[in-house]
Coordinates of C-alpha atoms in Angstrom, one line a residue:
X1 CA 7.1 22.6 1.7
X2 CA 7.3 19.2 3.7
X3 CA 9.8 17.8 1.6
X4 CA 12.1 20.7 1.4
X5 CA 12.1 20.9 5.1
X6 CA 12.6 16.6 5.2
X7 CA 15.6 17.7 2.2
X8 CA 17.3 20.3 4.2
X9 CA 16.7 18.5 8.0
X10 CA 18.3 15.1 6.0
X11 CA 21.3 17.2 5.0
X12 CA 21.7 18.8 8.3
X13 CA 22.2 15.2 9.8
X14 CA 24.6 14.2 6.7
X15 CA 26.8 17.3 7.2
X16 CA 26.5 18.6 10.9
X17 CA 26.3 15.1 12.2
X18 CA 23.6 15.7 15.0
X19 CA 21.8 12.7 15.8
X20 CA 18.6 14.5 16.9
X21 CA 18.2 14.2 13.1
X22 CA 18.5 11.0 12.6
X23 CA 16.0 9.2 14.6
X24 CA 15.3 6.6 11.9
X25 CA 18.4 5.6 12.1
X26 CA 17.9 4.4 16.1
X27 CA 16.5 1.2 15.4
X28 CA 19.6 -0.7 13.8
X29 CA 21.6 -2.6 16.3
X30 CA 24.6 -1.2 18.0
X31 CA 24.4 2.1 17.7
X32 CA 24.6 4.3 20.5
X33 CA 23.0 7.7 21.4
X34 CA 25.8 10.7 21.2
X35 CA 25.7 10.6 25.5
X36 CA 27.5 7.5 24.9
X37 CA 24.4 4.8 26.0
X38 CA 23.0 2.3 24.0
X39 CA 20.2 2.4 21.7
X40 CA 17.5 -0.2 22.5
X41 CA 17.7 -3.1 20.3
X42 CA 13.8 -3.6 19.3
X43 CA 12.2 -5.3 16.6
X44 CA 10.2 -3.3 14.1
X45 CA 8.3 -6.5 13.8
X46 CA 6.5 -5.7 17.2
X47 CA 4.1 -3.2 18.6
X48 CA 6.3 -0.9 20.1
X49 CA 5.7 -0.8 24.3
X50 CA 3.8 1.8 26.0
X51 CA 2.8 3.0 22.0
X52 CA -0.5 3.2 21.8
X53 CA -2.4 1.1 19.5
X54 CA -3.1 2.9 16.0
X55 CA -6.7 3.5 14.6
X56 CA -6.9 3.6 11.2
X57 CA -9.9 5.3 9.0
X58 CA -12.3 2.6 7.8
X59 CA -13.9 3.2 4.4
X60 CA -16.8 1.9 6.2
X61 CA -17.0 4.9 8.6
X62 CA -16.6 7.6 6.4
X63 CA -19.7 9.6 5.5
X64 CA -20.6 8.0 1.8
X65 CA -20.6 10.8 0.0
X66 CA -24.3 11.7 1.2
X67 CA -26.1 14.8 -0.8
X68 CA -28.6 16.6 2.0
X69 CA -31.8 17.8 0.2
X70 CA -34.1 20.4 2.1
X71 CA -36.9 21.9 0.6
X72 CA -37.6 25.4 1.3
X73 CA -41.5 26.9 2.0
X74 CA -41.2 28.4 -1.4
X75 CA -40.6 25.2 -3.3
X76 CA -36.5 26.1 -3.5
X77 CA -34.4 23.1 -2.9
X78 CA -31.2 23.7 -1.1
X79 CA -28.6 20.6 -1.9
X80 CA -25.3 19.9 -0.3
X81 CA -22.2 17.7 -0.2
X82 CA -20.2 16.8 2.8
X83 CA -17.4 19.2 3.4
X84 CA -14.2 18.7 2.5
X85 CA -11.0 21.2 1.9
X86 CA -10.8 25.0 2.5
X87 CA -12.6 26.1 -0.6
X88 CA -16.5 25.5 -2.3
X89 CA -18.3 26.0 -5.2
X90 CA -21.8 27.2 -4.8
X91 CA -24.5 27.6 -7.8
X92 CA -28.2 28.6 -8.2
X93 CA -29.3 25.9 -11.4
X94 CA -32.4 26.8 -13.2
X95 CA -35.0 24.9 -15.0
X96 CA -34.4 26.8 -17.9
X97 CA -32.7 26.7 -21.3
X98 CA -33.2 27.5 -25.0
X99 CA -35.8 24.7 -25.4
X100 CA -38.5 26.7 -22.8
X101 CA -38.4 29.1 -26.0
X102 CA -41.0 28.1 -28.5
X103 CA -43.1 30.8 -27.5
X104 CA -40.5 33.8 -26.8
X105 CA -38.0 34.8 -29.1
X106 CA -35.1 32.2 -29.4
X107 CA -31.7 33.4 -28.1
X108 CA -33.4 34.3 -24.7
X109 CA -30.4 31.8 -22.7
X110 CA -27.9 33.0 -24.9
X111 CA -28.3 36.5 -23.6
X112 CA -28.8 35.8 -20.7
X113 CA -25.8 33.7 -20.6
X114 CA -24.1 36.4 -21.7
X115 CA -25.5 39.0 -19.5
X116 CA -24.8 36.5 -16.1
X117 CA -22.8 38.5 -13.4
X118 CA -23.5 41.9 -14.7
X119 CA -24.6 45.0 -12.4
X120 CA -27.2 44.3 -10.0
X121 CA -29.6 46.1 -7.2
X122 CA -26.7 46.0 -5.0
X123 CA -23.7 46.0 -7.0
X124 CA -23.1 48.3 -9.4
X125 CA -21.1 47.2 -11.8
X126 CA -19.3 43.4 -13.1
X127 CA -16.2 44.3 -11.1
X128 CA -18.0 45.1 -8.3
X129 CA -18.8 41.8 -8.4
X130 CA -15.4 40.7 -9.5
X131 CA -14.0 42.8 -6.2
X132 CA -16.5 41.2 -3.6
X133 CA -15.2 37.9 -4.8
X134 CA -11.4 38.2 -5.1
X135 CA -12.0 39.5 -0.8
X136 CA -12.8 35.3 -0.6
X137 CA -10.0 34.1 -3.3
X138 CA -13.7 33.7 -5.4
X139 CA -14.3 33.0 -9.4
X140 CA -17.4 33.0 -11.1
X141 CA -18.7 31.4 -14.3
X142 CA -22.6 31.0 -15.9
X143 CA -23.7 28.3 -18.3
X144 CA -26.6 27.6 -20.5
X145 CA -27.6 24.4 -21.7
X146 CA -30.8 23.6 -23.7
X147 CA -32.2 22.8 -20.3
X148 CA -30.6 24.4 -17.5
X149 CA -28.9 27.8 -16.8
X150 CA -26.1 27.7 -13.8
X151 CA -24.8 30.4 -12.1
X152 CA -21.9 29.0 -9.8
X153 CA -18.9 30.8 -8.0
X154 CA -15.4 28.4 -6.7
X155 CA -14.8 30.6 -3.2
X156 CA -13.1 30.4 0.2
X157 CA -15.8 28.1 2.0
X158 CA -15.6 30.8 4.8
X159 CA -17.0 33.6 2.3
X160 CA -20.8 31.7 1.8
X161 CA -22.8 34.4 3.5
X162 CA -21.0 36.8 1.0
X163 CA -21.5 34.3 -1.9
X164 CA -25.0 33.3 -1.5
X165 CA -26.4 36.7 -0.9
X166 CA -24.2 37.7 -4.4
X167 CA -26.1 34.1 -6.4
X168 CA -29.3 35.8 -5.2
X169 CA -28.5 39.4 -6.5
X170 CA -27.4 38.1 -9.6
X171 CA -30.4 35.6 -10.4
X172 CA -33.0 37.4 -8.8
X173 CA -32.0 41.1 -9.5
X174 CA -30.3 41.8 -12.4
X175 CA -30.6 45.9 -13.8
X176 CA -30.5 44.5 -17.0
X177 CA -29.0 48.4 -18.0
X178 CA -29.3 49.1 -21.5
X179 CA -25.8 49.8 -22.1
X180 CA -25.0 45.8 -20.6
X181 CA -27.3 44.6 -23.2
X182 CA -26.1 46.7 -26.5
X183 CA -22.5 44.8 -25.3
X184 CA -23.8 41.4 -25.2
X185 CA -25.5 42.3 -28.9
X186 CA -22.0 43.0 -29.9
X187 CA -20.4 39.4 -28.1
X188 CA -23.0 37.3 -29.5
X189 CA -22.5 38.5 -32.8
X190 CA -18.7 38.1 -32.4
X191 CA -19.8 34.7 -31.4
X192 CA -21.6 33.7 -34.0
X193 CA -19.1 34.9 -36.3
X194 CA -16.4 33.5 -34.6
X195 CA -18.2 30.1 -34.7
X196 CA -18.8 29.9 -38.5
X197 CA -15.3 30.7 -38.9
X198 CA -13.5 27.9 -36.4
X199 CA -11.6 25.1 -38.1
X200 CA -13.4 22.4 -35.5
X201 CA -17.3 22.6 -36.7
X202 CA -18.4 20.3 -34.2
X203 CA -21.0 22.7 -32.2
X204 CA -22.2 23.9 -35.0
X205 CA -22.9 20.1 -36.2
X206 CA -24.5 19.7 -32.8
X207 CA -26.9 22.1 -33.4
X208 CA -27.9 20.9 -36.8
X209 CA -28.3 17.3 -35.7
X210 CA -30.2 18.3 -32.4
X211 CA -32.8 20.6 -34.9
X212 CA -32.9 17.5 -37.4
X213 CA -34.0 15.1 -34.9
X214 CA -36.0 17.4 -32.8
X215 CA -37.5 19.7 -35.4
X216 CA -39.2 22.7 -34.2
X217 CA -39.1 21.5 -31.3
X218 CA -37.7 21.5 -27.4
X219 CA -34.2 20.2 -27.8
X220 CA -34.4 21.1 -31.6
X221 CA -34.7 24.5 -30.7
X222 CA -31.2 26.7 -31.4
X223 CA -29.1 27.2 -28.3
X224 CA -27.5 30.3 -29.8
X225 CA -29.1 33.2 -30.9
X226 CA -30.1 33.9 -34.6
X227 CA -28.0 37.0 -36.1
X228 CA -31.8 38.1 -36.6
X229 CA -33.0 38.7 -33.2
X230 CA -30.1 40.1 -31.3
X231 CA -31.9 43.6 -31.8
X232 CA -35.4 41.8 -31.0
X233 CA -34.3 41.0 -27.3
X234 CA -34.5 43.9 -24.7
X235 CA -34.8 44.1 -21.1
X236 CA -38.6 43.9 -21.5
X237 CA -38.5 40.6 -23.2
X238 CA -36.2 39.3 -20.8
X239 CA -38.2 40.4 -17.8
X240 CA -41.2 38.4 -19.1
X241 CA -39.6 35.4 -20.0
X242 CA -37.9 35.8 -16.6
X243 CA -41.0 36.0 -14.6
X244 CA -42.1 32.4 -16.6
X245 CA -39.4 30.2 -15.7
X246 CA -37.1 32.1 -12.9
X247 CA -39.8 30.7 -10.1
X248 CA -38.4 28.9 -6.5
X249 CA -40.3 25.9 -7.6
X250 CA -37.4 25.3 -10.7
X251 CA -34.6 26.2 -9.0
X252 CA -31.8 24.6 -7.1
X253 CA -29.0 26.1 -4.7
X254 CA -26.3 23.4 -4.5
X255 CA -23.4 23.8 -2.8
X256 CA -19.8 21.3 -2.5
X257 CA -17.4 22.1 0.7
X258 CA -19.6 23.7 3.2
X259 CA -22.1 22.4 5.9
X260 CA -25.3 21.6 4.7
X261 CA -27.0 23.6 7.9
X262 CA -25.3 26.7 7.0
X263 CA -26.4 26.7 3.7
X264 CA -30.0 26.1 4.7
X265 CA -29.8 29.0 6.6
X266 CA -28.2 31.8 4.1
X267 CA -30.9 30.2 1.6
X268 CA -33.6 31.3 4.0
X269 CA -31.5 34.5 4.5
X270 CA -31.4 35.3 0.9
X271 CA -34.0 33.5 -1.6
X272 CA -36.8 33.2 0.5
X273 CA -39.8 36.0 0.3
X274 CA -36.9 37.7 -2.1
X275 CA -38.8 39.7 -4.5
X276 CA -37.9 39.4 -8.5
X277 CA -36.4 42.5 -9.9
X278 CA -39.0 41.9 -13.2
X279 CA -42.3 41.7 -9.8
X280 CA -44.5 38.9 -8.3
X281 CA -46.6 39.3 -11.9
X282 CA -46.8 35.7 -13.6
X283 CA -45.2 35.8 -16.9
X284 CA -46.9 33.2 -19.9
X285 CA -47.5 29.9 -19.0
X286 CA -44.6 27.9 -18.7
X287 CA -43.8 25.3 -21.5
X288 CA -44.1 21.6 -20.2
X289 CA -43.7 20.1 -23.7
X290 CA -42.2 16.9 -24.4
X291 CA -39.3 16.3 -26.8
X292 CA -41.2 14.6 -30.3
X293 CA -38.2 13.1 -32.4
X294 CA -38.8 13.6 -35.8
X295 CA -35.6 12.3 -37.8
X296 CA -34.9 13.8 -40.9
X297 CA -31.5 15.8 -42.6
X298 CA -30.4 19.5 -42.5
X299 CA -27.6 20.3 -45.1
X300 CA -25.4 23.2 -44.9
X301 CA -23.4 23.5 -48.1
X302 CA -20.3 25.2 -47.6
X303 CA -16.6 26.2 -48.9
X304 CA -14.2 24.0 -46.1
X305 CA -11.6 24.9 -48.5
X306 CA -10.0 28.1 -46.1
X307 CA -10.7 27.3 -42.9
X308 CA -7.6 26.6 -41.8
X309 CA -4.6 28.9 -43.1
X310 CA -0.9 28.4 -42.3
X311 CA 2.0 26.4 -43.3
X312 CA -0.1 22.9 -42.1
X313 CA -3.6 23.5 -43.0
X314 CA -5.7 21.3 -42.7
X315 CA -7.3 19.5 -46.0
X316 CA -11.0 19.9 -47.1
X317 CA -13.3 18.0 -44.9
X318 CA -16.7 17.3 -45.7
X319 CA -18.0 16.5 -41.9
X320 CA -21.3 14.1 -41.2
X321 CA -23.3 13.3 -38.2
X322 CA -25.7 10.5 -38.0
X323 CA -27.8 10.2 -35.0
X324 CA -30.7 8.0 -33.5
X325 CA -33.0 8.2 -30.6
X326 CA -31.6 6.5 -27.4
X327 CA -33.6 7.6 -24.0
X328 CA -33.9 10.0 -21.0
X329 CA -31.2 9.7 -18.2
X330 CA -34.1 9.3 -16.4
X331 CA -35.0 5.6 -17.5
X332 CA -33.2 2.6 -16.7
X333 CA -31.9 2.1 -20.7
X334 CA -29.6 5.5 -20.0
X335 CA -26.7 3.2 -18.5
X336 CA -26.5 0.5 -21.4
X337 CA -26.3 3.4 -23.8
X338 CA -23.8 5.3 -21.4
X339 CA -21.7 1.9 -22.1
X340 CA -22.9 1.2 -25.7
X341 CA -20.9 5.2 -26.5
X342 CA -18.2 4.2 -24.1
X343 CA -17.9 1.2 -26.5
X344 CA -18.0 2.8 -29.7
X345 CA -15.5 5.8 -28.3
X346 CA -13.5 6.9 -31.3
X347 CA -11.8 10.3 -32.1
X348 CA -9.5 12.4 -34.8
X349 CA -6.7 10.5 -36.5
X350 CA -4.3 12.6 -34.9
X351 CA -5.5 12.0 -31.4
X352 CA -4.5 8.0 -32.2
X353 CA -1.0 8.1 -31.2
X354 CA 1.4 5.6 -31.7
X355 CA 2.0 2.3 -30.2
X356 CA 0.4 1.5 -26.8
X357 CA -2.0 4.0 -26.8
X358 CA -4.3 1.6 -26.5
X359 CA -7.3 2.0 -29.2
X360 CA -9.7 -0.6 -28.6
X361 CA -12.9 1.3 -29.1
X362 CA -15.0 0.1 -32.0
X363 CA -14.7 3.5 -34.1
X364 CA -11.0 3.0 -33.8
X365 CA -10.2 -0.5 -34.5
X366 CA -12.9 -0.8 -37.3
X367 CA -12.9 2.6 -38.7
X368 CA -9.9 5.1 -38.1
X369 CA -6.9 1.3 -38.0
X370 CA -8.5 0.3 -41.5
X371 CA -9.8 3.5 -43.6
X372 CA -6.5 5.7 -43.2
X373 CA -8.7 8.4 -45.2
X374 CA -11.4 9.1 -42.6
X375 CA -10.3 12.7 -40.3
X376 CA -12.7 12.0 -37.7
X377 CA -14.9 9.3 -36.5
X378 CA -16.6 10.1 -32.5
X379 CA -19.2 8.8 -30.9
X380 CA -21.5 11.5 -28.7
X381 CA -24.9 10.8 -26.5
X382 CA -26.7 13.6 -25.5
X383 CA -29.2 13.0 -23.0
X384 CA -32.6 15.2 -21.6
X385 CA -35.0 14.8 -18.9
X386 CA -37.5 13.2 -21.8
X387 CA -34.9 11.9 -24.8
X388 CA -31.2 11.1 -25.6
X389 CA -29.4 11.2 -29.3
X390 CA -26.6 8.8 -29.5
X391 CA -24.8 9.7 -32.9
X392 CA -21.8 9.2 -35.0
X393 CA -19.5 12.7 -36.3
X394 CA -17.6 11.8 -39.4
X395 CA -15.2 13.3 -42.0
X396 CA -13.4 13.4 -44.7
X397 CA -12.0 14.1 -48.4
X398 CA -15.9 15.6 -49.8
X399 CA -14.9 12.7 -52.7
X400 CA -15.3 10.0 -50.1
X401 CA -18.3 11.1 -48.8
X402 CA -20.6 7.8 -50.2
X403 CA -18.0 5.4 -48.5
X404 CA -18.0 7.5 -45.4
X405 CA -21.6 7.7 -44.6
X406 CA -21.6 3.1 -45.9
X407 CA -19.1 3.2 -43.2
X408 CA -20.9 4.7 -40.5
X409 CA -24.3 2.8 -41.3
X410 CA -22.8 -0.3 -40.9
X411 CA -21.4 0.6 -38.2
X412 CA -24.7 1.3 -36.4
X413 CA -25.8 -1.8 -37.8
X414 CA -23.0 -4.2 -35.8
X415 CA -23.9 -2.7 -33.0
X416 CA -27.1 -5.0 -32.7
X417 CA -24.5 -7.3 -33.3
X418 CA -22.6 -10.1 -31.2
X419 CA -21.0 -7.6 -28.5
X420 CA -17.5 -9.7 -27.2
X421 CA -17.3 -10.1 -23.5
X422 CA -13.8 -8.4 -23.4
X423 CA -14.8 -5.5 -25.3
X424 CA -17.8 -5.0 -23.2
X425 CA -15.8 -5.4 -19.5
X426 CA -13.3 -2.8 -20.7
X427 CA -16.0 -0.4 -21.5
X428 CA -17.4 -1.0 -18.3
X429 CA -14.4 -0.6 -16.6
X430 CA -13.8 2.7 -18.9
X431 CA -16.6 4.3 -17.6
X432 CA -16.6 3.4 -13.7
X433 CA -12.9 5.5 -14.0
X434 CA -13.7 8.4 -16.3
X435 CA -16.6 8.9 -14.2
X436 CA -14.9 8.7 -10.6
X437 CA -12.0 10.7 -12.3
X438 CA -14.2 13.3 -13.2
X439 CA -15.7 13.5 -9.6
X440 CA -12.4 14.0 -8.2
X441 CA -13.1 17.5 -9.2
X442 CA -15.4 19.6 -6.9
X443 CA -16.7 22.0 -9.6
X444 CA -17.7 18.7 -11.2
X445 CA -19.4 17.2 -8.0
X446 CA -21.8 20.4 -8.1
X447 CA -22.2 19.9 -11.3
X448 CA -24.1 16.4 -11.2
X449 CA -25.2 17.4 -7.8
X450 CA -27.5 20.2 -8.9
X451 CA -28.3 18.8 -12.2
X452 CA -29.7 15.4 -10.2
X453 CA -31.9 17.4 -7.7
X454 CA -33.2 19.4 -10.2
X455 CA -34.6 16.9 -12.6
X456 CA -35.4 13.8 -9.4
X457 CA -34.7 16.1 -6.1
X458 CA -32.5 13.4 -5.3
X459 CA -28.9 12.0 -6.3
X460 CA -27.7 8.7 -6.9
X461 CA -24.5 8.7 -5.7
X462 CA -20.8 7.2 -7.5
X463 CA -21.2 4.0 -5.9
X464 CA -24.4 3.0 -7.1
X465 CA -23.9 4.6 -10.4
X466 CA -20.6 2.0 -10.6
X467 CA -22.8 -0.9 -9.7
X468 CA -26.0 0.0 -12.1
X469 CA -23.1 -0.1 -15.0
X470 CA -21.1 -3.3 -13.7
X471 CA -24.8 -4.8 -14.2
X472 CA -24.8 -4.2 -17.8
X473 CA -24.9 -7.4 -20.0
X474 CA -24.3 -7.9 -23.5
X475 CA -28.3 -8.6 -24.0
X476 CA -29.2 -4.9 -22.5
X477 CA -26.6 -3.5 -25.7
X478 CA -28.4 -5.7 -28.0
X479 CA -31.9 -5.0 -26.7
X480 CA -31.6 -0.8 -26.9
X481 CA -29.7 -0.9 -30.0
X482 CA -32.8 -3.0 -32.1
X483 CA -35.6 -0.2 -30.7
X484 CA -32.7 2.6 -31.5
X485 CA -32.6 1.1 -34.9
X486 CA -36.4 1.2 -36.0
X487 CA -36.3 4.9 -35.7
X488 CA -35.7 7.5 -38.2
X489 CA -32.4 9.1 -38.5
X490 CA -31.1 12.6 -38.1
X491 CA -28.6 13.2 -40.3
X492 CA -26.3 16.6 -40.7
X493 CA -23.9 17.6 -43.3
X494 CA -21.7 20.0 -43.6
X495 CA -19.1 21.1 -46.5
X496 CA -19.2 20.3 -49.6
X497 CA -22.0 17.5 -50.4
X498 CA -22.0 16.8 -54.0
X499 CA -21.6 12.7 -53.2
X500 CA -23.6 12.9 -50.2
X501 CA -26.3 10.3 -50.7
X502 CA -29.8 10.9 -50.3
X503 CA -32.1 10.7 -46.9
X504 CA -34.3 7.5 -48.2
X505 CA -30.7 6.1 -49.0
X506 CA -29.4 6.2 -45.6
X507 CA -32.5 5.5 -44.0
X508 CA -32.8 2.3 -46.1
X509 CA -29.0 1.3 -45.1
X510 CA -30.0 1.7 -41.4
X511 CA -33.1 -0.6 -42.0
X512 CA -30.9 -3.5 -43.9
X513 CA -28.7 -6.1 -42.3
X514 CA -25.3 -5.4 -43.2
X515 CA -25.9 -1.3 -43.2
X516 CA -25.1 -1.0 -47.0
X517 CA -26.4 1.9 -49.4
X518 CA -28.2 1.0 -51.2
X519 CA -25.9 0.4 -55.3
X520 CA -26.2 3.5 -57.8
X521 CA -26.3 2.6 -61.6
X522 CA -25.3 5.2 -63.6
X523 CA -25.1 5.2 -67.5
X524 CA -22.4 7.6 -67.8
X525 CA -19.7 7.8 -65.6

C-alpha cells in the first residue's frame, strides 16, 4: 500500500512536474517555489524553527512485557499479555495429559485431543463452531502433551466475549455424541497407522525412549492410544476421567492481545459457578505422582527396507536414541542443560548445506563433518514439571550400528569434558535469538505464557530468561553433565538390530572415560 502510493506520487512529480510532490526536494539551495519565490536556504543540520521538538519512545518506558495473573474464587487463573495489534490468541490450558492416566485407560488425551472443538451444549455441530469463529476472522487448534491439554483460538481481539464464552462450551460442555466418538475411533487408528508407516520415525522413537526411561510410569506413559483400547473409551469413561482432572483449580485462561481487565471479566462471565457437562460429582483421586526414572532399552525390530518408495528412496536406516536424566524446568540446572542441547545441536546430513552454513554444533563438527555414513545425529531435551531427558537420535547403515552407538557414547562422555569458551558464548548467543525469535510470534507468547502460570502461576519474562543463560559458565556444563552421567541410560532402537550391542555394553561405555564399548572377541568371524 504505502509504497505504491510513495511509487505512483514519485512518478507523478517525475512526469507531471508539480512541485507539491516534491517537497524533499525544497531544501537544496537555489531552487525556487513554482510562484517564482525562493526556497529558504536552511540547514538540515539544525532544529528546524517553530518545529516542535521530537519525543521519541524510550525502551525504558514501554511496558516490559508484563504477564497480569488474577486468581479467580474458584481457584481459575486468568493470565494476560499487554495488548498489541488487531488480533489475539486466547486458550483454556489444563493440568492434564497422558501421564494423569495410570489409573484410566491410556489414550484418554488422545481422544480427547481428537474430540476438541466438536458439538457442544450450545453449538451443535464442529462448523457451528467453525461459523461463529470465521464472524471474528477466528482459527482454532487443541493440543495434548503428556502434561497439558490446550484449547486455543487466533481471533479478532474485538470478538473475546464470543471467544471466551466458545473456550468454555468447549472445555466445560462437550456432548461427547456417540457418532463424534465412533469418528475419532476411525482418525486415531488412521493415526496410528499412518505413524508406523512414515519415513521420519522420530515420534515414534520419542515414545519408546520416554517409556524406557520412565517405565510404567508418568512421562513413560504412551501419549497415543493403543490400537487395543480405541473401542474401550466411551463417553462414560471420558466423563469420569473428566470430572478428575477438568477442575478450576488446574486450569489456566491465558490470553495475548487483549486487556487484561476484559479478560477478567468474560472469565467471571463464563467459567465461574459454570457447571461441568459430566456434574459437580468428584471423579477418582487425582494422580500426583512423581516421575521415577528407571533407564533401561526397548527394541522394536523392524523391516526399514520400504519405507520410502520412489525414484530417491531413502537407504535402510537402523535409527537409535540414547538418553539420560537432566532435570525439571523448574530447578535452576534447566538453563545449563537448555545450553549444554543448544551446544550439542546437530541434525540430518542433508540439512548440512554447503559452505557457510555455519555447523559449529558439536554433533556436527565431530559427528556428521567426520563419519560421512551416519543419516542423522540430533540432540533433543524434554523437560516436565519433575524431570527432563536430554538424548542423542542416531542413524544409519543397520551394519554400522556398533560404531554408531561407540560414537554417540563418547560423545556423551566429552561433554563432561573441557567445554571451549567460544563454543560455549555461541551457544549462548544461539539460544537468547531462537528464543526471542520464537516470541516474536504471538501464538507462541501464549504458549509459554500459559504453560508458566500453570506449573509456577507466575512467568519469567524474555529478559530475565536472556540474563539467567548469559550467566552460564563452563563449570555449570561440567557440573550437570557428571550427575547426568551416573545415571542409567534409556536407550531405543529401531530397525534392524542384529549389531546393536547389548544394554550392560552401553551402560558400561557411558561409565568409562573415553565412552568406548566395551571389545568383542569372537572365534569365528
Amino acid at each position: 500500500g504505502e509504497g505504491t502510493a510513495l511509487g505512483t506520487a514519485g512518478g507523478r512529480a517525475g512526469t507531471g512536474g508539480s512541485a507539491r510532490y516534491r517537497p524533499w526536494c525544497g531544501l537544496a539551495a537555489g531552487r525556487s517555489y513554482s510562484g517564482g519565490s525562493a526556497y529558504p536556504s536552511v540547514s538540515l543540520t539544525c532544529p528546524l524553527p517553530g518545529v516542535p521538538k521530537a519525543v521519541f519512545a524510550a525502551a525504558e518506558s514501554r511496558e516490559r512485557f508484563e504477564t497480569r495473573v488474577t486468581v479467580l474464587e474458584n481457584g481459575l487463573r486468568v493470565a494476560s499479555q499487554n495488548k498489541f495489534g488487531q488480533f489475539c490468541t486466547v486458550g483454556i490450558l489444563v493440568n492434564s495429559g497422558s501421564r494423569h492416566e495410570a489409573k484410566y485407560l491410556s489414550g484418554i488425551s488422545h481422544f480427547l485431543e481428537k474430540l476438541a472443538f466438536s458439538s457442544t451444549a450450545q453449538f451443535g455441530s464442529k462448523d457451528e463452531i467453525l461459523l461463529t469463529l470465521e464472524k471474528h476472522g477466528g482459527i482454532c487448534d487443541c493440543q495434548a502433551s503428556r502434561d497439558t491439554i490446550m484449547y486455543a483460538v487466533s481471533a479478532d481481539a474485538r470478538g473475546l466475549d464470543t471467544v471466551v464464552n466458545l473456550l468454555a462450551d468447549v472445555t466445560l460442555q462437550p456432548r461427547l455424541s456417540d457418532e463424534e466418538i465412533e469418528m475419532t475411533r476411525m482418525a486415531i487408528r488412521f493415526e496410528l497407522e499412518d505413524l508406523n508407516m512414515r519415513p521420519d520415525p522420530e515420534p515414534l522413537l520419542t515414545e519408546m525412549i520416554h517409556a524406557a526411561a520412565f517405565r510404567d510410569n508418568t512421562v513413560g506413559l504412551n501419549r497415543f492410544c493403543p490400537v487395543e483400547n480405541t473401542d474401550k473409551i466411551n463417553r462414560d469413561v471420558l466423563h469420569s476421567y473428566l470430572s478428575s482432572y477438568y477442575t478450576p483449580d488446574r486450569m489456566v485462561l491465558a490470553g495475548v492481545g487483549i486487556e487484561h481487565e476484559h479478560l477478567v471479566e468474560c472469565a467471571r462471565k463464563y467459567l465461574l459457578g459454570v457447571q461441568p457437562v459430566w456434574g459437580s460429582g468428584q471423579g477418582r483421586a487425582v494422580d500426583r505422582s512423581v516421575a521415577q526414572y528407571t533407564g533401561g532399552i526397548i527394541k522394536v525390530e523392524k523391516d526399514m527396507s520400504d519405507v520410502s518408495l520412489g525414484p530417491t528412496p531413502i537407504p535402510e536406516l537402523t535409527h537409535i536414541m540414547i538418553g539420560l536424566e537432566s532435570c525439571s524446568f523448574l530447578e535452576d540446572d534447566f538453563i545449563p542443560f537448555a545450553v549444554l542441547n543448544m551446544m550439542m545441536g546437530g541434525g540430518g546430513s542433508f540439512s548440512a548445506g554447503g559452505p557457510g552454513k555455519g555447523m559449529f554444533t558439536r554433533l556436527y563438527l565431530n559427528v556428521l563433518n567426520r563419519h560421512h555414513w551416519m543419516y542423522n545425529a540430533t540432540s533433543y531435551h524434554h523437560s516436565y514439571e519433575d524431570t527432563g531427558l536430554l538424548c542423542i537420535h542416531a542413524s544409519a547403515d543397520p551394519k554400522q550400528v556398533r560404531e554408531m552407538v561407540e560414537i554417540i557414547t563418547r560423545e556423551f562422555i566429552l561433554m563432561a569434558g573441557a567445554v571451549g569458551e567460544v563454543e560455549l558464548e555461541r551457544a549462548k548467543t544461539q539460544l537468547k535469538s531462537m528464543l526471542m525469535m520464537n516470541l516474536e510470534s504471538r501464538p507462541v507468547i501464549f504458549e509459554d505464557v500459559g504453560r508458566q502460570v500453570l506449573a509456577t502461576s507466575t512467568r519469567k519474562l524474555p529478559h530475565e530468561l536472556c540474563a539467567l543463560i548469559s550467566q552460564v559458565k563452563p563449570t555449570d556444563i561440567k557440573r550437570v553433565v557428571t550427575k547426568m552421567l551416573h545415571k542409567k541410560p534409556a536407550v531405543a532402537a529401531l530397525g534392524d538390530l542384529t549389531d546393536l550391542p547389548t544394554y550392560e555394553h552401553i551402560q558400561a561405555a557411558l561409565s568409562s572415560k573415553d565412552g568406548r564399548l566395551p571389545r568383542l572377541y569372537r572365534l569365528f568371524r
